[in-house]
Amino acid sequence: MLKLLLEPDCFKRSSLHAHFTASAWVLNHKFDKALLTHHAKLSRWLQLGGHADGEEDLRIVAQKELNEESGLSNASFIHEEIFDIDIHTIPARRNVPEHEHYDVRFLFIADQFEQLNKNHESKEVAWVSLDLIPGLCNQNDSILRMIKKSESMKIKMSS
């Protein structure tokens, strides 16, 4: 990630080999559910997030993507530090070659009873119990890692 930061267009999707993205790992107030999207293009359950499109403050990107993809207006950072990072491959699609997303993830809290409004990028947006997510996400390592961190955060917050 540090090496990619040296490239001039690393926050733009025009950097076809790799670019930065930002995600929002959103928990409810009990820290027992996370908000996931069933991504329309990838047809997989994932955390909310997307391309930086030139914005270098990835916290802003994560917040924007959370709002756009869920319709939530009252979600807030639990803290503004980076929660997780991940590099993953995105398959080729139309005229975009296979490439890497350097994903920086931030931790949010939101009211699970606020109305959700998905956008065109999602087949569905839903609150999912943390214990059900591994099966829903095919044991995705990066999502399993965020679940573990969430469980640790719940213990910290309750003590």
Tab-separated table of C-alpha atoms in Angstrom:
chain	number	residue	atom	x	y	z
A	1	MET	CA	0.000	0.000	0.000
A	2	LEU	CA	2.819	2.394	0.803
A	3	LYS	CA	4.378	1.751	-2.606
A	4	LEU	CA	1.055	2.428	-4.379
A	5	LEU	CA	0.791	5.773	-2.536
A	6	LEU	CA	3.834	6.951	-4.509
A	7	GLU	CA	1.930	6.652	-7.791
A	8	PRO	CA	0.277	9.899	-8.968
A	9	ASP	CA	-3.160	8.452	-9.818
A	10	CYS	CA	-3.451	5.904	-7.007
A	11	PHE	CA	-6.789	7.356	-5.847
A	12	LYS	CA	-8.313	7.189	-9.338
A	13	ARG	CA	-9.841	4.167	-11.022
A	14	SER	CA	-7.974	5.220	-14.175
A	15	SER	CA	-4.972	3.566	-12.521
A	16	LEU	CA	-5.875	0.277	-14.165
A	17	HIS	CA	-3.502	-2.087	-12.350
A	18	ALA	CA	-4.414	-0.966	-8.805
A	19	HIS	CA	-6.092	1.889	-6.930
A	20	PHE	CA	-7.368	2.793	-3.487
A	21	THR	CA	-10.915	2.143	-2.387
A	22	ALA	CA	-12.617	2.705	0.968
A	23	SER	CA	-15.124	0.633	2.886
A	24	ALA	CA	-17.463	1.062	5.807
A	25	TRP	CA	-17.785	-1.828	8.271
A	26	VAL	CA	-21.043	-0.839	9.950
A	27	LEU	CA	-22.168	-2.349	13.255
A	28	ASN	CA	-25.396	-1.914	15.164
A	29	HIS	CA	-25.405	-0.582	18.725
A	30	LYS	CA	-25.235	-4.082	20.238
A	31	PHE	CA	-22.204	-4.970	18.095
A	32	ASP	CA	-23.936	-8.205	17.065
A	33	LYS	CA	-24.943	-7.320	13.478
A	34	ALA	CA	-23.156	-5.781	10.506
A	35	LEU	CA	-24.676	-4.020	7.525
A	36	LEU	CA	-23.863	-5.816	4.274
A	37	THR	CA	-24.658	-5.285	0.640
A	38	HIS	CA	-25.287	-7.969	-1.944
A	39	HIS	CA	-23.088	-6.405	-4.612
A	40	ALA	CA	-24.841	-6.293	-7.989
A	41	LYS	CA	-21.746	-6.696	-10.215
A	42	LEU	CA	-19.853	-9.213	-8.067
A	43	SER	CA	-22.961	-11.055	-6.834
A	44	ARG	CA	-21.406	-11.430	-3.366
A	45	TRP	CA	-22.244	-10.209	0.120
A	46	LEU	CA	-19.714	-7.548	1.139
A	47	GLN	CA	-19.270	-4.507	3.342
A	48	LEU	CA	-20.335	-1.173	1.856
A	49	GLY	CA	-17.665	0.749	-0.029
A	50	GLY	CA	-16.302	1.940	-3.310
A	51	HIS	CA	-13.839	3.922	-5.398
A	52	ALA	CA	-12.063	7.037	-4.168
A	53	ASP	CA	-12.412	8.722	-7.595
A	54	GLY	CA	-9.618	11.161	-6.773
A	55	GLU	CA	-10.580	11.846	-3.131
A	56	GLU	CA	-7.507	11.283	-0.991
A	57	ASP	CA	-9.304	11.341	2.377
A	58	LEU	CA	-10.599	7.793	2.451
A	59	ARG	CA	-12.736	8.510	5.530
A	60	ILE	CA	-14.802	10.820	3.341
A	61	VAL	CA	-15.074	8.098	0.690
A	62	ALA	CA	-16.198	5.469	3.228
A	63	GLN	CA	-18.857	7.801	4.669
A	64	LYS	CA	-20.107	8.773	1.194
A	65	GLU	CA	-20.333	5.156	0.048
A	66	LEU	CA	-22.133	4.146	3.246
A	67	ASN	CA	-24.724	6.895	2.738
A	68	GLU	CA	-25.171	6.217	-0.990
A	69	GLU	CA	-25.386	2.425	-0.736
A	70	SER	CA	-27.596	2.164	2.353
A	71	GLY	CA	-29.558	5.405	2.579
A	72	LEU	CA	-28.541	5.700	6.238
A	73	SER	CA	-28.107	9.289	7.370
A	74	ASN	CA	-27.216	8.803	11.044
A	75	ALA	CA	-24.279	6.403	10.826
A	76	SER	CA	-21.156	7.680	12.538
A	77	PHE	CA	-17.551	6.664	12.991
A	78	ILE	CA	-16.835	4.633	16.119
A	79	HIS	CA	-13.387	6.145	15.681
A	80	GLU	CA	-11.756	7.696	12.627
A	81	GLU	CA	-8.694	5.462	12.682
A	82	ILE	CA	-8.268	2.774	10.050
A	83	PHE	CA	-10.108	-0.367	11.169
A	84	ASP	CA	-8.746	-2.796	8.581
A	85	ILE	CA	-6.914	-2.928	5.270
A	86	ASP	CA	-7.125	-5.455	2.477
A	87	ILE	CA	-5.793	-5.957	-1.038
A	88	HIS	CA	-8.042	-8.019	-3.263
A	89	THR	CA	-8.359	-8.794	-6.946
A	90	ILE	CA	-11.302	-7.553	-8.979
A	91	PRO	CA	-12.050	-9.656	-12.062
A	92	ALA	CA	-11.932	-8.193	-15.575
A	93	ARG	CA	-15.235	-6.747	-16.739
A	94	ARG	CA	-16.016	-5.242	-20.136
A	95	ASN	CA	-13.121	-2.886	-20.986
A	96	VAL	CA	-11.631	-2.865	-17.445
A	97	PRO	CA	-8.843	-5.408	-16.930
A	98	GLU	CA	-8.403	-7.475	-13.795
A	99	HIS	CA	-6.930	-5.198	-11.128
A	100	GLU	CA	-6.259	-4.793	-7.420
A	101	HIS	CA	-8.304	-2.818	-4.919
A	102	TYR	CA	-6.243	-1.473	-2.026
A	103	ASP	CA	-9.144	-1.197	0.386
A	104	VAL	CA	-8.964	0.920	3.538
A	105	ARG	CA	-11.795	0.173	5.953
A	106	PHE	CA	-13.351	2.276	8.685
A	107	LEU	CA	-15.605	1.282	11.565
A	108	PHE	CA	-19.061	2.837	11.893
A	109	ILE	CA	-22.052	2.449	14.172
A	110	ALA	CA	-25.645	2.909	13.026
A	111	ASP	CA	-29.219	2.379	14.117
A	112	GLN	CA	-30.335	-0.944	12.661
A	113	PHE	CA	-33.946	0.276	12.729
A	114	GLU	CA	-33.350	3.265	10.450
A	115	GLN	CA	-34.886	2.618	7.041
A	116	LEU	CA	-32.493	1.225	4.440
A	117	ASN	CA	-32.602	2.399	0.815
A	118	LYS	CA	-30.319	0.471	-1.500
A	119	ASN	CA	-29.060	1.976	-4.717
A	120	HIS	CA	-28.395	0.474	-8.167
A	121	GLU	CA	-25.070	-1.012	-7.020
A	122	SER	CA	-26.791	-3.506	-4.718
A	123	LYS	CA	-29.220	-6.343	-5.134
A	124	GLU	CA	-29.980	-6.022	-1.420
A	125	VAL	CA	-28.754	-4.285	1.738
A	126	ALA	CA	-29.363	-5.994	5.078
A	127	TRP	CA	-28.332	-6.194	8.706
A	128	VAL	CA	-26.836	-9.633	9.267
A	129	SER	CA	-25.980	-11.321	12.553
A	130	LEU	CA	-22.197	-11.652	12.914
A	131	ASP	CA	-22.510	-15.405	13.459
A	132	LEU	CA	-24.302	-15.841	10.108
A	133	ILE	CA	-21.906	-13.750	8.030
A	134	PRO	CA	-19.151	-16.383	7.540
A	135	GLY	CA	-21.547	-18.724	5.713
A	136	LEU	CA	-23.115	-15.896	3.737
A	137	CYS	CA	-19.687	-14.612	2.648
A	138	ASN	CA	-18.168	-18.012	1.819
A	139	GLN	CA	-15.628	-17.734	4.640
A	140	ASN	CA	-14.042	-14.656	3.035
A	141	ASP	CA	-10.823	-14.134	5.041
A	142	SER	CA	-11.016	-10.352	5.133
A	143	ILE	CA	-14.610	-10.380	6.353
A	144	LEU	CA	-13.801	-13.038	8.969
A	145	ARG	CA	-10.974	-10.768	10.160
A	146	MET	CA	-13.380	-7.827	10.535
A	147	ILE	CA	-15.839	-9.993	12.470
A	148	LYS	CA	-13.068	-10.968	14.912
A	149	LYS	CA	-12.075	-7.335	15.311
A	150	SER	CA	-15.748	-6.437	15.895
A	151	GLU	CA	-16.048	-9.031	18.634
A	152	SER	CA	-12.898	-7.634	20.281
A	153	MET	CA	-14.326	-4.125	19.978
A	154	LYS	CA	-17.548	-5.252	21.681
A	155	ILE	CA	-15.522	-6.595	24.626
A	156	LYS	CA	-13.519	-3.321	24.850
A	157	MET	CA	-16.639	-1.146	24.692
A	158	SER	CA	-18.464	-3.132	27.383
A	159	SER	CA	-15.617	-3.019	29.898
